[in-house]
Structure formats: C-alpha cells, structure tokens
C-alpha cells in the first residue's frame, strides 16, 4: 500500500515538474500539493519529500505567494537540513518578503553547504549589495533644510527672484564625476532654484486634466534630458563615496572635508527630488484613469503568460498564455490616447511615487513587510515598462524584447537597479528631514 502511495507521490511530482517547466505555475503548485497529500504519514518527513516542498516553494514564489513559499522552504529545511537548495529556497522566499538580512543568512548557510554553487553565490552577492543600498547610511553632518510644518505635505524650497529657464547643461554638470563637488553643487542648486520657481507659479493653479507642471515644455525638456536620473545618480554616488571613505579612513580628519562636501551634495540632490515629486502629491487625487491603467498593467505583468514569471534562464516559447498576455498588453497600450497618457512624464512620475511610497511603508512598524515589498516590486516593474515605452516612443519593440530570455534578464536587471536607487532615495529623504516628500 505504501509503495503504491509513493508511486502516486512521484507521479504527481513529475506532473508538477512538467507543468512548472511549461510556466503553468498555479497548476504545478496544485500537482505538488497532490503529491504531498498522497504521501503516507510515516513517510511525510522522508528526505525524498524535500524536493517536492522545494519545487512547490518555487512555484509559490512565481505566483508571489510569499507566506506559502516560505512555509514550504522551512519544511524543506526541517526535512533535509544538509541540502543547500532547501536553504536557497528559504533565502529566495525571505528576499521576496522584504527580509534581506534573513535572506542573506539563509544563503550563507546554502553557500557553506555547497561553496561551488554559482547560482547561490550570485544571489548572495546581489543581496549583499542590495543590503548596503538599504542600510542606514551615515552621512557626515550637514545642515539640512527644516522639515515642513505639515508632515503630510511636502513644502517646496523657496527660490530667489529672476530664475532663468531650465538649462540641460546643469544636469550633465551635476552628474559629471570629474568635476569638483562644489561645482557640481552649484549645478544642483541651479536646478533646485529653477524647479522652486516653477512650483511657486504652478501650485497657484488647480491640478487636473489641463497641462500642468510635468507637461510644461521647459519641464519636459529637462526631464527628457534625464533630470530625475541625474539626481538619483548624484545621491547614489555620494552615499557610496561616503561609505567608502568611512571604511578606509576611520577617524582621519583630512577626509572630513570631502565627506562633508559629498553629504552636502547628496542633501541638495535630495531636495531637488523632494521638490520634483511635490506636484505628484498635489495632483494625487486627480487623473484617476492613470491609476486605473497602471493597476491594470500590474495585474497583466503578474498574470499567467507573463514572461516575468518564467524560470530564470528558461526559453520564452510561444504559447496560448503568452499570446493572451500580449493581447492584454495591446488592449492597454494599443490605444493611442492611453499610450500618450501612460508614457507622459506625469504618469511616469506617479509610478515612481507609487514605488517610493510602498518602499517607505514597508519599513514602518506594524506593516506587513511581505505585502508592501510585493507592492514596491510591482510598482517598480510598471515604472520600468512606462519609462522604456516612453524612450522607445512605442510599446511593440519593448514587449517583443521582453518575450525573450535575454530581454527578461535585461528587464529584471533594470528593475533591480531602479529599486536600489529608490531605496536609497527613501533613506535620503529620512536622513535629510524631507519625510513629508512622500505624503506619509
């Protein structure tokens, strides 16, 4: 009887493996569940059951079911504690749930059990770098702007009179690592003053369907030139520079000046991002169609057939589900008016704000970290999609690329980069007392 039962277990396991390979993750999870239920009680904790729990954990991860994936991974560790893949699965589940330190700890155990495993070493390296980006970095003391009186509202920095139109050269000058920090600071301050003057004028108008702030020609010109990306780059480089100095110098007083300059530069760039995001909050309750369409994109990217659900390194093959995915994408982006709305800077900045708010909420006490980590990831995917479509001036080429193994890898790498930059921005808002920037 037990032999027959185990035959059923193995049969369902093989069925699950085939379904997983075909990217049928929900059906694969169901098949693995059948295998587990078919197992006799006296065999439930046999080592041969560990791969089934491991595989179901992987399927749950593809379906963004973090709690179930973690539970299966922990069962796998309990059954077969010496198996490196059990700890690897646990690390992957903890990562998706937003527990980066826990994920690193699990992956360290996996690496110790199989030091030659390239997949484990690569994942561990990525998460270690990610943790550095998330950690509470220590800037040299600076004199930040005071926080706005109303914590729910981001108050723009006041500009001086007679501000000239935005100059794209400020953007390249601010990002030029070969220029002295003081010179780069001048360029960042010029950008900040220009944005402040625009805010003072535009915030006297009511946000709505009329062209407003992000649709103004001068602002479009600056954003097209990479204004936001430049400021994020300044913040990221300055933080990394300071961390590097701290590691090398200790209490060396000679390095206090460059650390201070880097901190001031990061603070100024954070102030620019604070002001740049303010109109998003001011218009948050308007243009509800933007939010509806972005919500639809999130669902499609997580739906069966999405290339983003494919196993790492798997070939993206034509299928009914993939065709269904592309049809849904075409319904959203194929409408010229919808495409223009979604790829305008107002929508791209709103997607950026969604991502930042989810990241900030994830770090709050009493919040479900796994839930908000998933929301942050989904918002970052939408942001990357909209940004790529804007740059390409179309959607077909973007999704054609996504329907390939290399395209998926490229997309996921871009999402990781974007997430790292914006996690650092959330930390910078807190460090430089711009906590009202996200309206939380």
Short mmCIF file of C-alpha atoms in Angstrom, two decimals:
data_model
loop_
_atom_site.label_atom_id
_atom_site.label_comp_id
_atom_site.label_asym_id
_atom_site.label_seq_id
_atom_site.Cartn_x
_atom_site.Cartn_y
_atom_site.Cartn_z
CA UNK A 1 0.00 0.00 0.00
CA UNK A 2 2.81 2.39 0.99
CA UNK A 3 4.63 1.56 -2.25
CA UNK A 4 1.53 2.37 -4.30
CA UNK A 5 1.07 5.62 -2.38
CA UNK A 6 4.66 6.67 -3.04
CA UNK A 7 4.18 5.86 -6.72
CA UNK A 8 1.30 8.35 -6.70
CA UNK A 9 3.53 10.89 -4.94
CA UNK A 10 6.24 10.57 -7.57
CA UNK A 11 3.73 10.64 -10.43
CA UNK A 12 2.24 13.92 -9.18
CA UNK A 13 5.72 15.29 -8.59
CA UNK A 14 6.72 14.60 -12.21
CA UNK A 15 3.47 16.16 -13.41
CA UNK A 16 4.25 19.25 -11.34
CA UNK A 17 7.76 19.42 -12.78
CA UNK A 18 6.40 19.29 -16.34
CA UNK A 19 3.84 22.00 -15.58
CA UNK A 20 6.47 24.19 -13.93
CA UNK A 21 8.72 23.85 -16.97
CA UNK A 22 5.77 24.95 -19.11
CA UNK A 23 5.32 28.04 -16.87
CA UNK A 24 1.99 26.69 -15.57
CA UNK A 25 2.89 27.66 -12.03
CA UNK A 26 -0.59 27.51 -10.48
CA UNK A 27 -1.21 24.05 -11.92
CA UNK A 28 2.30 22.99 -10.90
CA UNK A 29 1.65 24.03 -7.30
CA UNK A 30 -1.60 22.05 -7.35
CA UNK A 31 0.22 18.95 -8.63
CA UNK A 32 2.87 19.23 -5.92
CA UNK A 33 0.07 19.61 -3.36
CA UNK A 34 -1.48 16.37 -4.62
CA UNK A 35 1.89 14.68 -4.22
CA UNK A 36 2.21 15.90 -0.63
CA UNK A 37 -1.33 14.83 0.25
CA UNK A 38 -0.77 11.40 -1.29
CA UNK A 39 2.25 10.76 0.93
CA UNK A 40 1.66 8.31 3.83
CA UNK A 41 2.07 9.88 7.27
CA UNK A 42 5.05 7.71 8.11
CA UNK A 43 6.85 9.00 5.01
CA UNK A 44 5.86 12.67 5.35
CA UNK A 45 9.29 13.71 6.64
CA UNK A 46 11.41 11.44 4.45
CA UNK A 47 14.23 13.18 2.60
CA UNK A 48 12.62 12.25 -0.72
CA UNK A 49 9.77 14.68 0.09
CA UNK A 50 12.16 17.64 0.36
CA UNK A 51 12.39 18.27 -3.43
CA UNK A 52 8.59 18.36 -3.64
CA UNK A 53 8.35 21.05 -0.96
CA UNK A 54 11.25 22.85 -2.63
CA UNK A 55 9.53 22.77 -6.01
CA UNK A 56 6.20 23.91 -4.58
CA UNK A 57 8.02 26.75 -2.82
CA UNK A 58 9.48 27.81 -6.19
CA UNK A 59 6.01 27.67 -7.78
CA UNK A 60 4.54 29.78 -4.98
CA UNK A 61 7.32 32.33 -5.48
CA UNK A 62 6.39 32.62 -9.15
CA UNK A 63 2.82 33.32 -8.03
CA UNK A 64 4.01 35.92 -5.47
CA UNK A 65 2.62 33.80 -2.62
CA UNK A 66 5.38 34.66 -0.17
CA UNK A 67 4.00 33.12 3.03
CA UNK A 68 3.28 29.78 1.38
CA UNK A 69 6.68 29.76 -0.33
CA UNK A 70 8.46 30.44 2.96
CA UNK A 71 6.45 27.78 4.82
CA UNK A 72 7.40 25.15 2.22
CA UNK A 73 11.04 26.23 2.26
CA UNK A 74 11.17 25.93 6.06
CA UNK A 75 9.59 22.47 5.86
CA UNK A 76 12.23 21.57 3.31
CA UNK A 77 14.99 22.75 5.67
CA UNK A 78 13.48 20.73 8.51
CA UNK A 79 13.28 17.53 6.44
CA UNK A 80 16.69 17.86 4.80
CA UNK A 81 18.82 20.40 6.70
CA UNK A 82 22.04 19.46 4.91
CA UNK A 83 20.62 20.20 1.44
CA UNK A 84 21.84 23.54 0.08
CA UNK A 85 18.75 24.02 -2.11
CA UNK A 86 16.48 23.98 0.95
CA UNK A 87 18.29 26.99 2.39
CA UNK A 88 18.44 28.61 -1.06
CA UNK A 89 14.64 28.36 -1.36
CA UNK A 90 14.27 29.88 2.09
CA UNK A 91 16.56 32.74 1.10
CA UNK A 92 14.55 33.43 -2.06
CA UNK A 93 11.27 33.48 -0.11
CA UNK A 94 12.68 35.82 2.53
CA UNK A 95 14.00 38.12 -0.20
CA UNK A 96 10.60 38.44 -1.86
CA UNK A 97 9.11 39.09 1.58
CA UNK A 98 11.45 42.03 2.09
CA UNK A 99 13.65 40.40 4.77
CA UNK A 100 17.02 40.96 3.10
CA UNK A 101 19.17 40.23 6.21
CA UNK A 102 17.25 36.98 6.76
CA UNK A 103 17.64 36.06 3.10
CA UNK A 104 21.39 36.66 3.27
CA UNK A 105 21.67 34.49 6.40
CA UNK A 106 19.85 31.62 4.68
CA UNK A 107 22.00 31.96 1.57
CA UNK A 108 25.18 31.99 3.66
CA UNK A 109 24.14 28.59 5.03
CA UNK A 110 23.41 27.37 1.49
CA UNK A 111 26.81 28.58 0.31
CA UNK A 112 28.57 26.86 3.23
CA UNK A 113 26.97 23.58 2.22
CA UNK A 114 27.86 23.97 -1.48
CA UNK A 115 30.59 26.62 -1.98
CA UNK A 116 30.87 25.86 -5.71
CA UNK A 117 27.20 26.58 -6.50
CA UNK A 118 27.28 29.58 -8.86
CA UNK A 119 23.55 30.36 -8.52
CA UNK A 120 23.83 30.61 -4.74
CA UNK A 121 26.99 32.74 -4.88
CA UNK A 122 25.46 35.10 -7.45
CA UNK A 123 22.23 35.54 -5.48
CA UNK A 124 24.19 36.13 -2.28
CA UNK A 125 26.37 38.77 -3.96
CA UNK A 126 23.34 40.62 -5.34
CA UNK A 127 21.55 40.64 -1.98
CA UNK A 128 24.66 41.73 -0.10
CA UNK A 129 24.98 44.71 -2.44
CA UNK A 130 21.26 45.39 -2.08
CA UNK A 131 21.52 45.39 1.72
CA UNK A 132 24.27 48.00 1.53
CA UNK A 133 21.91 50.19 -0.51
CA UNK A 134 19.10 49.70 2.04
CA UNK A 135 21.17 50.14 5.16
CA UNK A 136 21.02 53.30 7.21
CA UNK A 137 23.98 55.01 5.61
CA UNK A 138 25.79 57.61 7.69
CA UNK A 139 26.38 60.97 6.06
CA UNK A 140 28.81 63.46 7.52
CA UNK A 141 26.88 66.05 9.46
CA UNK A 142 25.28 68.69 7.30
CA UNK A 143 22.78 71.47 7.77
CA UNK A 144 19.60 70.15 6.14
CA UNK A 145 16.57 72.25 5.33
CA UNK A 146 13.98 72.28 8.14
CA UNK A 147 11.06 69.92 7.73
CA UNK A 148 7.75 71.38 6.59
CA UNK A 149 5.26 72.33 9.32
CA UNK A 150 2.63 69.97 7.88
CA UNK A 151 4.07 66.42 7.78
CA UNK A 152 1.53 65.31 5.19
CA UNK A 153 2.55 67.99 2.73
CA UNK A 154 5.90 68.50 1.04
CA UNK A 155 6.82 72.18 1.16
CA UNK A 156 8.94 73.43 -1.74
CA UNK A 157 12.18 75.28 -1.09
CA UNK A 158 11.80 79.00 -1.82
CA UNK A 159 13.52 80.29 -4.91
CA UNK A 160 15.23 83.60 -5.46
CA UNK A 161 13.80 86.10 -7.92
CA UNK A 162 14.68 86.20 -11.59
CA UNK A 163 15.20 82.49 -12.22
CA UNK A 164 16.14 81.72 -15.81
CA UNK A 165 14.58 78.83 -17.77
CA UNK A 166 15.94 75.37 -17.12
CA UNK A 167 19.30 74.63 -18.73
CA UNK A 168 20.03 70.99 -19.61
CA UNK A 169 23.76 71.59 -19.10
CA UNK A 170 23.09 71.77 -15.34
CA UNK A 171 22.05 68.12 -15.49
CA UNK A 172 25.22 66.88 -17.18
CA UNK A 173 27.38 69.11 -14.96
CA UNK A 174 25.75 67.75 -11.79
CA UNK A 175 26.34 64.17 -12.93
CA UNK A 176 29.96 64.73 -14.03
CA UNK A 177 32.12 62.83 -11.52
CA UNK A 178 35.24 64.58 -12.82
CA UNK A 179 34.01 67.97 -11.64
CA UNK A 180 34.71 69.19 -8.07
CA UNK A 181 31.87 68.65 -5.59
CA UNK A 182 31.49 72.42 -5.11
CA UNK A 183 30.98 72.94 -8.85
CA UNK A 184 28.51 70.07 -9.02
CA UNK A 185 26.69 71.59 -6.04
CA UNK A 186 26.27 74.86 -7.95
CA UNK A 187 24.61 72.96 -10.80
CA UNK A 188 22.30 71.06 -8.44
CA UNK A 189 21.36 74.30 -6.70
CA UNK A 190 20.59 75.92 -10.07
CA UNK A 191 18.24 73.04 -10.84
CA UNK A 192 16.66 73.35 -7.39
CA UNK A 193 16.05 77.08 -7.78
CA UNK A 194 14.56 76.60 -11.23
CA UNK A 195 12.17 73.89 -10.01
CA UNK A 196 11.22 76.01 -6.99
CA UNK A 197 10.29 78.95 -9.21
CA UNK A 198 8.17 76.63 -11.36
CA UNK A 199 6.46 75.25 -8.28
CA UNK A 200 5.58 78.67 -6.90
CA UNK A 201 3.87 79.51 -10.16
CA UNK A 202 2.20 76.20 -10.97
CA UNK A 203 0.86 75.46 -7.50
CA UNK A 204 -1.35 78.52 -7.79
CA UNK A 205 -3.30 76.55 -10.40
CA UNK A 206 -5.55 73.56 -9.77
CA UNK A 207 -4.18 70.22 -10.95
CA UNK A 208 -6.45 68.34 -13.29
CA UNK A 209 -6.80 67.36 -16.88
CA UNK A 210 -5.24 70.56 -18.24
CA UNK A 211 -1.49 70.62 -18.98
CA UNK A 212 0.18 71.04 -15.60
CA UNK A 213 3.81 71.06 -14.43
CA UNK A 214 5.09 67.80 -15.99
CA UNK A 215 3.51 68.74 -19.34
CA UNK A 216 5.12 72.19 -19.47
CA UNK A 217 7.62 72.34 -22.39
CA UNK A 218 10.52 73.53 -20.23
CA UNK A 219 9.93 70.76 -17.68
CA UNK A 220 9.53 68.12 -20.41
CA UNK A 221 12.85 69.24 -21.90
CA UNK A 222 14.63 68.85 -18.56
CA UNK A 223 13.03 65.51 -17.73
CA UNK A 224 13.81 64.18 -21.21
CA UNK A 225 17.44 65.17 -20.57
CA UNK A 226 17.48 62.86 -17.54
CA UNK A 227 16.85 65.26 -14.66
CA UNK A 228 15.49 62.70 -12.18
CA UNK A 229 18.02 60.02 -13.16
CA UNK A 230 20.85 62.53 -12.74
CA UNK A 231 19.76 63.45 -9.21
CA UNK A 232 19.37 59.78 -8.25
CA UNK A 233 22.84 59.14 -9.61
CA UNK A 234 24.26 62.02 -7.56
CA UNK A 235 22.67 60.63 -4.39
CA UNK A 236 23.80 57.06 -5.06
CA UNK A 237 27.38 58.01 -5.90
CA UNK A 238 27.67 60.40 -2.95
CA UNK A 239 26.42 57.78 -0.49
CA UNK A 240 28.77 55.12 -1.86
CA UNK A 241 31.64 57.63 -1.77
CA UNK A 242 30.97 58.42 1.89
CA UNK A 243 30.68 54.75 2.84
CA UNK A 244 33.97 54.07 1.06
CA UNK A 245 35.66 56.92 2.93
CA UNK A 246 34.36 55.64 6.26
CA UNK A 247 35.69 52.16 5.57
CA UNK A 248 39.13 53.41 4.52
CA UNK A 249 39.69 56.38 6.77
CA UNK A 250 38.25 55.74 10.20
CA UNK A 251 38.75 58.98 12.13
CA UNK A 252 41.19 60.58 9.69
CA UNK A 253 40.34 64.32 9.95
CA UNK A 254 41.75 65.02 6.49
CA UNK A 255 38.84 63.13 4.94
CA UNK A 256 36.14 65.00 6.82
CA UNK A 257 36.04 67.81 4.24
CA UNK A 258 35.39 65.60 1.17
CA UNK A 259 32.86 63.58 3.18
CA UNK A 260 31.11 66.80 4.18
CA UNK A 261 31.07 68.01 0.56
CA UNK A 262 29.60 64.70 -0.60
CA UNK A 263 26.95 64.86 2.13
CA UNK A 264 26.00 68.41 1.17
CA UNK A 265 25.79 67.40 -2.49
CA UNK A 266 23.57 64.42 -1.64
CA UNK A 267 21.37 66.66 0.52
CA UNK A 268 20.95 69.18 -2.30
CA UNK A 269 20.05 66.46 -4.82
CA UNK A 270 17.57 65.01 -2.31
CA UNK A 271 15.98 68.45 -2.03
CA UNK A 272 15.60 68.58 -5.82
CA UNK A 273 13.84 65.19 -5.82
CA UNK A 274 11.67 66.38 -2.92
CA UNK A 275 10.51 69.37 -4.96
CA UNK A 276 10.20 67.40 -8.19
CA UNK A 277 7.84 64.91 -6.56
CA UNK A 278 5.70 67.56 -4.86
CA UNK A 279 3.36 68.10 -7.85
CA UNK A 280 2.65 64.35 -7.89
CA UNK A 281 1.24 64.64 -4.37
CA UNK A 282 -0.61 67.85 -5.22
CA UNK A 283 -2.34 66.05 -8.10
CA UNK A 284 -2.65 62.67 -6.31
CA UNK A 285 -6.46 62.62 -6.27
CA UNK A 286 -6.82 63.75 -9.88
CA UNK A 287 -6.36 61.82 -13.13
CA UNK A 288 -7.77 58.61 -11.70
CA UNK A 289 -7.59 56.99 -15.13
CA UNK A 290 -3.79 56.96 -14.80
CA UNK A 291 -4.04 54.91 -11.62
CA UNK A 292 -6.56 52.52 -13.16
CA UNK A 293 -4.36 51.86 -16.18
CA UNK A 294 -1.25 51.38 -14.04
CA UNK A 295 -3.19 48.96 -11.86
CA UNK A 296 -4.18 47.04 -14.98
CA UNK A 297 -0.53 46.86 -16.11
CA UNK A 298 0.47 45.48 -12.69
CA UNK A 299 -2.10 42.70 -12.97
CA UNK A 300 -1.08 41.77 -16.51
CA UNK A 301 2.63 41.62 -15.61
CA UNK A 302 1.76 39.17 -12.81
CA UNK A 303 -0.76 37.14 -14.84
CA UNK A 304 -0.18 33.68 -16.36
CA UNK A 305 1.76 34.03 -19.60
CA UNK A 306 3.83 36.98 -18.40
CA UNK A 307 7.49 36.42 -19.35
CA UNK A 308 8.41 37.80 -15.92
CA UNK A 309 7.04 34.60 -14.36
CA UNK A 310 9.35 32.36 -16.39
CA UNK A 311 12.03 30.35 -14.60
CA UNK A 312 15.40 32.09 -14.64
CA UNK A 313 17.22 31.18 -17.85
CA UNK A 314 14.18 29.48 -19.37
CA UNK A 315 13.44 29.96 -23.06
CA UNK A 316 10.32 32.04 -23.71
CA UNK A 317 8.32 29.89 -26.11
CA UNK A 318 5.11 30.78 -27.98
CA UNK A 319 2.05 29.60 -26.09
CA UNK A 320 -1.62 30.41 -25.65
CA UNK A 321 -0.87 32.09 -22.32
CA UNK A 322 1.88 34.23 -23.85
CA UNK A 323 -0.49 35.23 -26.66
CA UNK A 324 -3.11 36.11 -24.07
CA UNK A 325 -0.57 38.23 -22.20
CA UNK A 326 0.36 40.16 -25.35
CA UNK A 327 -3.31 40.70 -26.24
CA UNK A 328 -3.93 42.26 -22.84
CA UNK A 329 -0.88 44.49 -23.24
CA UNK A 330 -2.10 45.52 -26.70
CA UNK A 331 -5.51 46.43 -25.27
CA UNK A 332 -3.82 48.82 -22.84
CA UNK A 333 -1.04 50.33 -24.94
CA UNK A 334 -2.60 49.93 -28.39
CA UNK A 335 -4.95 52.82 -27.77
CA UNK A 336 -3.12 55.98 -28.86
CA UNK A 337 -4.68 58.17 -26.17
CA UNK A 338 -3.93 55.65 -23.43
CA UNK A 339 -0.34 55.26 -24.65
CA UNK A 340 0.19 59.03 -24.67
CA UNK A 341 -1.22 59.31 -21.15
CA UNK A 342 0.79 56.40 -19.74
CA UNK A 343 4.11 57.46 -21.23
CA UNK A 344 3.82 61.12 -20.29
CA UNK A 345 6.10 62.32 -17.52
CA UNK A 346 3.11 62.80 -15.20
CA UNK A 347 2.35 59.05 -15.31
CA UNK A 348 6.00 58.01 -15.11
CA UNK A 349 6.50 60.21 -12.04
CA UNK A 350 3.31 58.85 -10.49
CA UNK A 351 4.61 55.31 -10.94
CA UNK A 352 7.84 56.46 -9.29
CA UNK A 353 5.84 57.83 -6.35
CA UNK A 354 3.88 54.57 -6.01
CA UNK A 355 7.17 52.70 -5.76
CA UNK A 356 8.64 55.11 -3.20
CA UNK A 357 5.53 55.11 -1.02
CA UNK A 358 5.46 51.31 -0.98
CA UNK A 359 9.15 51.19 -0.01
CA UNK A 360 8.64 53.70 2.79
CA UNK A 361 5.54 51.90 4.09
CA UNK A 362 7.42 48.60 4.07
CA UNK A 363 9.79 49.99 6.70
CA UNK A 364 7.04 51.21 9.05
CA UNK A 365 6.21 49.40 12.28
CA UNK A 366 3.07 47.29 12.17
CA UNK A 367 3.04 46.94 8.38
CA UNK A 368 3.13 43.63 6.53
CA UNK A 369 6.61 43.79 5.01
CA UNK A 370 5.93 40.99 2.54
CA UNK A 371 2.80 42.71 1.25
CA UNK A 372 4.50 46.07 0.79
CA UNK A 373 7.66 44.53 -0.66
CA UNK A 374 5.47 42.96 -3.34
CA UNK A 375 3.73 46.30 -3.99
CA UNK A 376 7.10 48.02 -4.31
CA UNK A 377 8.29 45.39 -6.78
CA UNK A 378 5.10 45.65 -8.85
CA UNK A 379 5.30 49.45 -8.93
CA UNK A 380 8.96 49.28 -9.98
CA UNK A 381 8.04 46.95 -12.86
CA UNK A 382 5.34 49.36 -14.03
CA UNK A 383 7.78 52.26 -13.77
CA UNK A 384 10.37 50.45 -15.90
CA UNK A 385 7.73 49.49 -18.50
CA UNK A 386 6.43 53.06 -18.81
CA UNK A 387 9.93 54.54 -18.91
CA UNK A 388 11.07 52.10 -21.61
CA UNK A 389 7.95 52.73 -23.70
CA UNK A 390 8.45 56.48 -23.38
CA UNK A 391 12.05 56.27 -24.53
CA UNK A 392 11.18 53.90 -27.38
CA UNK A 393 8.19 56.06 -28.39
CA UNK A 394 6.23 52.83 -28.77
CA UNK A 395 5.32 49.64 -26.92
CA UNK A 396 5.70 46.84 -29.50
CA UNK A 397 9.52 46.76 -29.51
CA UNK A 398 9.62 46.89 -25.71
CA UNK A 399 7.40 43.84 -25.30
CA UNK A 400 8.97 41.99 -28.22
CA UNK A 401 12.24 42.29 -26.33
CA UNK A 402 10.60 41.20 -23.09
CA UNK A 403 9.42 37.99 -24.77
CA UNK A 404 12.97 36.63 -24.89
CA UNK A 405 15.32 35.14 -22.32
CA UNK A 406 17.81 37.99 -22.71
CA UNK A 407 15.01 40.54 -22.61
CA UNK A 408 13.66 39.19 -19.32
CA UNK A 409 17.15 39.20 -17.81
CA UNK A 410 17.71 42.77 -19.03
CA UNK A 411 14.33 43.91 -17.68
CA UNK A 412 14.85 42.31 -14.26
CA UNK A 413 18.32 43.82 -14.03
CA UNK A 414 16.85 47.25 -14.77
CA UNK A 415 14.17 46.74 -12.11
CA UNK A 416 16.86 45.79 -9.57
CA UNK A 417 18.84 48.94 -10.42
CA UNK A 418 15.77 51.15 -10.13
CA UNK A 419 14.79 49.57 -6.82
CA UNK A 420 18.27 50.08 -5.39
CA UNK A 421 18.32 53.76 -6.39
CA UNK A 422 14.88 54.47 -4.96
CA UNK A 423 15.52 52.60 -1.73
CA UNK A 424 18.48 54.91 -1.30
CA UNK A 425 16.27 57.93 -2.05
CA UNK A 426 13.80 56.86 0.66
CA UNK A 427 16.72 56.71 3.10
CA UNK A 428 17.97 60.12 1.94
CA UNK A 429 14.53 61.70 2.46
CA UNK A 430 14.63 60.46 6.04
CA UNK A 431 18.26 61.45 6.63
CA UNK A 432 17.84 64.99 5.32
CA UNK A 433 14.48 65.57 7.03
CA UNK A 434 12.36 65.51 3.87
CA UNK A 435 9.98 62.89 5.28
CA UNK A 436 6.94 64.80 4.00
CA UNK A 437 8.12 64.17 0.44
CA UNK A 438 6.00 61.03 0.09
CA UNK A 439 2.90 62.32 1.85
CA UNK A 440 3.10 59.59 4.52
#
